[in-house]
Tab-separated table of C-alpha atoms in Angstrom:
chain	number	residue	atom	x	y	z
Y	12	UNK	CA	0.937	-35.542	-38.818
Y	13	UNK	CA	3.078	-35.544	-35.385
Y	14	UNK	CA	2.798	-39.499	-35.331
Y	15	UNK	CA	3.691	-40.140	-38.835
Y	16	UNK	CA	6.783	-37.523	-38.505
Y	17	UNK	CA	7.521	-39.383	-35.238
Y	18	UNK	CA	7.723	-42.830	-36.566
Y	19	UNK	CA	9.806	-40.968	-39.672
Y	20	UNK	CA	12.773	-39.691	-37.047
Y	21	UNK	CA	12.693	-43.326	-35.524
Y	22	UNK	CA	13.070	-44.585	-38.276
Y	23	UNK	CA	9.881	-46.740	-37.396
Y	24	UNK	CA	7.401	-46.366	-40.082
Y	25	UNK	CA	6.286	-49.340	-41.792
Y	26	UNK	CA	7.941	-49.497	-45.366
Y	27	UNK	CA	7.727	-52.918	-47.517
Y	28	UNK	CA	11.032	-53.520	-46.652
Y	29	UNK	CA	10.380	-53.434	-42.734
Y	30	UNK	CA	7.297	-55.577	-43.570
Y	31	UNK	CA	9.043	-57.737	-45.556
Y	32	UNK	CA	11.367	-58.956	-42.695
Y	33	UNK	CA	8.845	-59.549	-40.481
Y	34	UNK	CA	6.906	-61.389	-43.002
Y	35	UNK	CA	4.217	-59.429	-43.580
Y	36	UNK	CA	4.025	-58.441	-47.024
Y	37	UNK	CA	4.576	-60.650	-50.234
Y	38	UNK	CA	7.667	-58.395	-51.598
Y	39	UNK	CA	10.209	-55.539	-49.889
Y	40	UNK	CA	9.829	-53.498	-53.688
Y	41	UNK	CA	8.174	-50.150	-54.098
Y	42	UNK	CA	4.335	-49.918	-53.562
Y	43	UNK	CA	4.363	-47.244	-56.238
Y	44	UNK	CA	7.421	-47.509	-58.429
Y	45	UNK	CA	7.474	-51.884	-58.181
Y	46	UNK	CA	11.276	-51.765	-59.424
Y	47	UNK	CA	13.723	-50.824	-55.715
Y	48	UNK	CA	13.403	-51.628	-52.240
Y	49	UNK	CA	11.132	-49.655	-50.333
Y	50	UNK	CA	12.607	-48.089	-47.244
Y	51	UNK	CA	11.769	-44.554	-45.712
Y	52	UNK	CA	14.252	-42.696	-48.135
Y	53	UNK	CA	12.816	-44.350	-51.035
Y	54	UNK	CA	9.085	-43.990	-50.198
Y	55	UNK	CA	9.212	-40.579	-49.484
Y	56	UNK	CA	11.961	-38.998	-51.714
Y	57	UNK	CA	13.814	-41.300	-54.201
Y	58	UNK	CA	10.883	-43.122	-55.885
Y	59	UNK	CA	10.750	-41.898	-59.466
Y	60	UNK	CA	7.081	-41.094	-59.330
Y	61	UNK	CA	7.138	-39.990	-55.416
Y	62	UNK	CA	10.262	-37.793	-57.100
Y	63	UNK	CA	8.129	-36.374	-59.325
Y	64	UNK	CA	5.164	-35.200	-57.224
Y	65	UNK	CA	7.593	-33.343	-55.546
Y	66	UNK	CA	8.668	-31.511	-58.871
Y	67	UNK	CA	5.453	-30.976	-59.233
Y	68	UNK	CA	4.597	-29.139	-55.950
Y	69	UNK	CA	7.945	-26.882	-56.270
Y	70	UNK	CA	6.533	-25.891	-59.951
Y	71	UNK	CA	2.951	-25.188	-58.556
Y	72	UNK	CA	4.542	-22.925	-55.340
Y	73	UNK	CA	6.189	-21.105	-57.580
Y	74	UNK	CA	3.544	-20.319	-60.416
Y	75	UNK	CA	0.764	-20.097	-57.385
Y	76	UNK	CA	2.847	-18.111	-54.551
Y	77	UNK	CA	6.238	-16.906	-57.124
Y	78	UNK	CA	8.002	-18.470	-54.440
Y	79	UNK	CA	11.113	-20.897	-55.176
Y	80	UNK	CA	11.022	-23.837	-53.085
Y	81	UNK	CA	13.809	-26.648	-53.352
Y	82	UNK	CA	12.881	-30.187	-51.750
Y	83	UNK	CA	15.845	-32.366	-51.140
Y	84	UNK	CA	16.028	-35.579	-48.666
Y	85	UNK	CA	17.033	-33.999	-45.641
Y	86	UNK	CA	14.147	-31.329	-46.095
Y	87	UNK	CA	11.559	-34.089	-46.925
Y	88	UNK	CA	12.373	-36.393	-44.321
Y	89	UNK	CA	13.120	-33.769	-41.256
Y	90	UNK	CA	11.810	-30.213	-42.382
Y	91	UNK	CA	13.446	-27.248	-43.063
Y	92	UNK	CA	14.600	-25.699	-39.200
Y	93	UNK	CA	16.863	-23.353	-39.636
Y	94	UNK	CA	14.330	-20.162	-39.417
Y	95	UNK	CA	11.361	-21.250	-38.065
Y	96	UNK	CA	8.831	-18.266	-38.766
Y	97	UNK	CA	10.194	-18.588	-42.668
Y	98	UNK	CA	9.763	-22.195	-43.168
Y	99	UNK	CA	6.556	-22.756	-41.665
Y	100	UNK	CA	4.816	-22.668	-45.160
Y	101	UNK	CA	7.492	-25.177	-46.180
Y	102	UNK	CA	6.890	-27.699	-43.349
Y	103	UNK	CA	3.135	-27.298	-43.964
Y	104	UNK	CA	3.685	-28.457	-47.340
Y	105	UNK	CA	6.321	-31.013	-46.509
Y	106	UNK	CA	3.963	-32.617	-43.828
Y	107	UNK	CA	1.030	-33.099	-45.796
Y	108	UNK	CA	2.641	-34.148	-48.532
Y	109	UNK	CA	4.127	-37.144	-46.491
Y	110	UNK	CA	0.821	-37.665	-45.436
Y	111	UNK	CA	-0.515	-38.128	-48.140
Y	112	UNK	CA	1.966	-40.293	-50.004
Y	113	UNK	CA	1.521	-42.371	-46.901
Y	114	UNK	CA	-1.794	-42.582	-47.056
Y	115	UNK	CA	-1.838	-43.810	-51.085
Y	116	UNK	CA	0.635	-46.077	-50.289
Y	117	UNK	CA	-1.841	-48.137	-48.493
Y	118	UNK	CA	-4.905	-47.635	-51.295
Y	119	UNK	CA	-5.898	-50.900	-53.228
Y	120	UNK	CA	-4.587	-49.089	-56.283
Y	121	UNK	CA	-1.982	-46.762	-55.437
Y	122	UNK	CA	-1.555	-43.394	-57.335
Y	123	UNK	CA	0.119	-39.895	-56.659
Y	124	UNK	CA	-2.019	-36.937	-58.156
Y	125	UNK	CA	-1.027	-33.214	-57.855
Y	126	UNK	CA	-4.576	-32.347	-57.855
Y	127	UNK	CA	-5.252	-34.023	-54.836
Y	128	UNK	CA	-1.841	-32.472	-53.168
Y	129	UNK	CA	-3.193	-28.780	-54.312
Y	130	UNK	CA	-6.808	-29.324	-52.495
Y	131	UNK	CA	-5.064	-30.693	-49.479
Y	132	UNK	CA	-2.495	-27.766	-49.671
Y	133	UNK	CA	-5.230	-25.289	-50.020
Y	134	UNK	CA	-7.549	-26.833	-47.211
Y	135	UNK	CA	-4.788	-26.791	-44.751
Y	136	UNK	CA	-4.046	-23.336	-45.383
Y	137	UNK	CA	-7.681	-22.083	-45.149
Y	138	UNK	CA	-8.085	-23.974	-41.657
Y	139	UNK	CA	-4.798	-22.052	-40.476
Y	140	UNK	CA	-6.185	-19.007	-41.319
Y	141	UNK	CA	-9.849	-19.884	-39.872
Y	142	UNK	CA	-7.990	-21.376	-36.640
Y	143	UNK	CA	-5.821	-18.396	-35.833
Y	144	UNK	CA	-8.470	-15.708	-36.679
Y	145	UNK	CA	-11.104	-17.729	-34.749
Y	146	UNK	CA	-8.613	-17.501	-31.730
Y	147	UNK	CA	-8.014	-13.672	-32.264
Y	148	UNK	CA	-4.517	-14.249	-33.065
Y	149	UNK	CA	-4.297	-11.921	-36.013
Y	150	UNK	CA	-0.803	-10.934	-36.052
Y	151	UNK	CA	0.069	-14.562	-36.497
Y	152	UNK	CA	-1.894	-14.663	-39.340
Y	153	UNK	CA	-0.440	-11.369	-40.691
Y	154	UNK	CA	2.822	-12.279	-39.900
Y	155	UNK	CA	2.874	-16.141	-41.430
Y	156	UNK	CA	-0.220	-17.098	-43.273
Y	157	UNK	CA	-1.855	-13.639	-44.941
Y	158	UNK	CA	0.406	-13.820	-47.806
Y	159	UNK	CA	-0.290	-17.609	-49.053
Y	160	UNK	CA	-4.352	-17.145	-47.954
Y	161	UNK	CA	-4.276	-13.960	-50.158
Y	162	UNK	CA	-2.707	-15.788	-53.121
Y	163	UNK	CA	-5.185	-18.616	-52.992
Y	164	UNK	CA	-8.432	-16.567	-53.457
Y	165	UNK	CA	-8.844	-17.604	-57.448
Y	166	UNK	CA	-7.533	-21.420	-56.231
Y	167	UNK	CA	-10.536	-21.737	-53.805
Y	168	UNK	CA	-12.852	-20.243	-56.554
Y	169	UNK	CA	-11.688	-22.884	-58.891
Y	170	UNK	CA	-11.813	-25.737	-56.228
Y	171	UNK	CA	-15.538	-24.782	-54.982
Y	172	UNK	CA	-17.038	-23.916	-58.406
Y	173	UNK	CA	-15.462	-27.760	-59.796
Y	174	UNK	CA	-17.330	-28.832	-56.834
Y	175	UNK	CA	-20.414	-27.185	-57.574
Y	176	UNK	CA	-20.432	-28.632	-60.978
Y	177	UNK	CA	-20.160	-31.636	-60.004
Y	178	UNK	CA	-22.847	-31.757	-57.136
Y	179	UNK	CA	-24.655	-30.308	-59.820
Y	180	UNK	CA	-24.042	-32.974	-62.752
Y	181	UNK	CA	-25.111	-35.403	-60.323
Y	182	UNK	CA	-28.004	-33.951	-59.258
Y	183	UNK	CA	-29.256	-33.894	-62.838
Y	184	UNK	CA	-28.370	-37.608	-63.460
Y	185	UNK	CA	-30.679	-38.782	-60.858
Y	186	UNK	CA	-33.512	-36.579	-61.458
Y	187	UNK	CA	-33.070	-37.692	-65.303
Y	188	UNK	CA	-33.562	-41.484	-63.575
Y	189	UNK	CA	-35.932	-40.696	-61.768
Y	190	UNK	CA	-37.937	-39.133	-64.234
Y	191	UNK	CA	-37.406	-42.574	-66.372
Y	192	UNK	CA	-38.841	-44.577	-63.466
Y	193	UNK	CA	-41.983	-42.325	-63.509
Y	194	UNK	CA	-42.569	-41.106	-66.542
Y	195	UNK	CA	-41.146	-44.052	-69.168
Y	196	UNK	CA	-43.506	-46.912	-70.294
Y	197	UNK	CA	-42.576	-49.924	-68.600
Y	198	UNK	CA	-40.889	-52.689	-71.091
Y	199	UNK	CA	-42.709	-55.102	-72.803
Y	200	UNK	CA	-43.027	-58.888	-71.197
Y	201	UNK	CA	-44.117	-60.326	-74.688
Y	202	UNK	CA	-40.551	-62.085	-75.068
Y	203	UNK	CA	-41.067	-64.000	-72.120
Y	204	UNK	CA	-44.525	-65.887	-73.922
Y	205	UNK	CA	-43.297	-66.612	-77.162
């Protein structure tokens, strides 16, 4: 996260349009829109679709945490810093978000999901909270994280018991082939001799 908001501030990070002087890349357009030039403001803020994945995450703080959250440029690109202890929740969010549009950007097929923001949301909350209590710093944690950890309880319910399903759907698939390769007769060869 520090080395991606690094190369953010420098202005450094390599968008088509960077890429595209230097001959790198076929076109300087949008990896996920395809219809503007791709620099850091577009890439991280302006893109219609990168627009709307923030959208998105303000409408999920607010139903998950009943906390409004307004993302503009400046906040995307260099945080929120004018009270640190209250905006640490919002540069959490901001951070991995640019991470992760970062990261899709350079996926054979590009595509922003709000699913996969959530889980990575929720993740990097949990490891806050396991980090801080594991390091006995509990009034950090009471004073920064408690709240948003609290609110998650039903989220990480959901997320785990998904997971369990699945683990579990596949688990029956393979036993059900298994079972085939066993149990079923094998085919018959006769339409190879006529």
């Amino acid at each position: 996260l520090q080395w991606l908001q690094f190369q953010i501030l420098h202005r450094i990070i390599p968008t088509n349009d960077y890429l595209y002087k230097l001959k790198k890349v076929i076109s300087p357009l949008c990896t996920f829109c395809k219809t503007e030039i791709e620099n850091t403001d577009h890439v991280f803020f302006k893109c219609s679709l990168v627009n709307d994945l923030w959208c998105s995450i303000e409408k999920w703080i607010l139903s998950m945490f009943e906390m409004h959250i307004s993302f503009d440029i400046q906040s995307v690109l260099f945080g929120k810093y004018k009270n640190r202890n209250l905006f640490r929740f919002n540069n959490l969010v901001i951070l991995t978000v640019k991470q992760y549009i970062f990261s899709c950007k350079y996926k054979s097929h590009p595509f922003l999901s709000i699913q996969v923001v959530r889980n990575i949301i929720v993740e990097r909350l949990l490891s806050e909270k396991y980090l801080l209590l594991k390091n006995c710093k509990y009034s950090e944690y009471e004073n920064y994280w408690q709240y948003f950890c609290e609110k998650l309880w039903w989220c990480v319910f959901v997320f785990y018991t998904l997971r369990i399903v699945l683990i579990a759907k596949t688990i029956r698939y393979w036993s059900c082939c298994i079972k085939c390769l066993f149990f079923c007769p094998p085919p018959s060869l006769s339409f190879f001799y006529n």
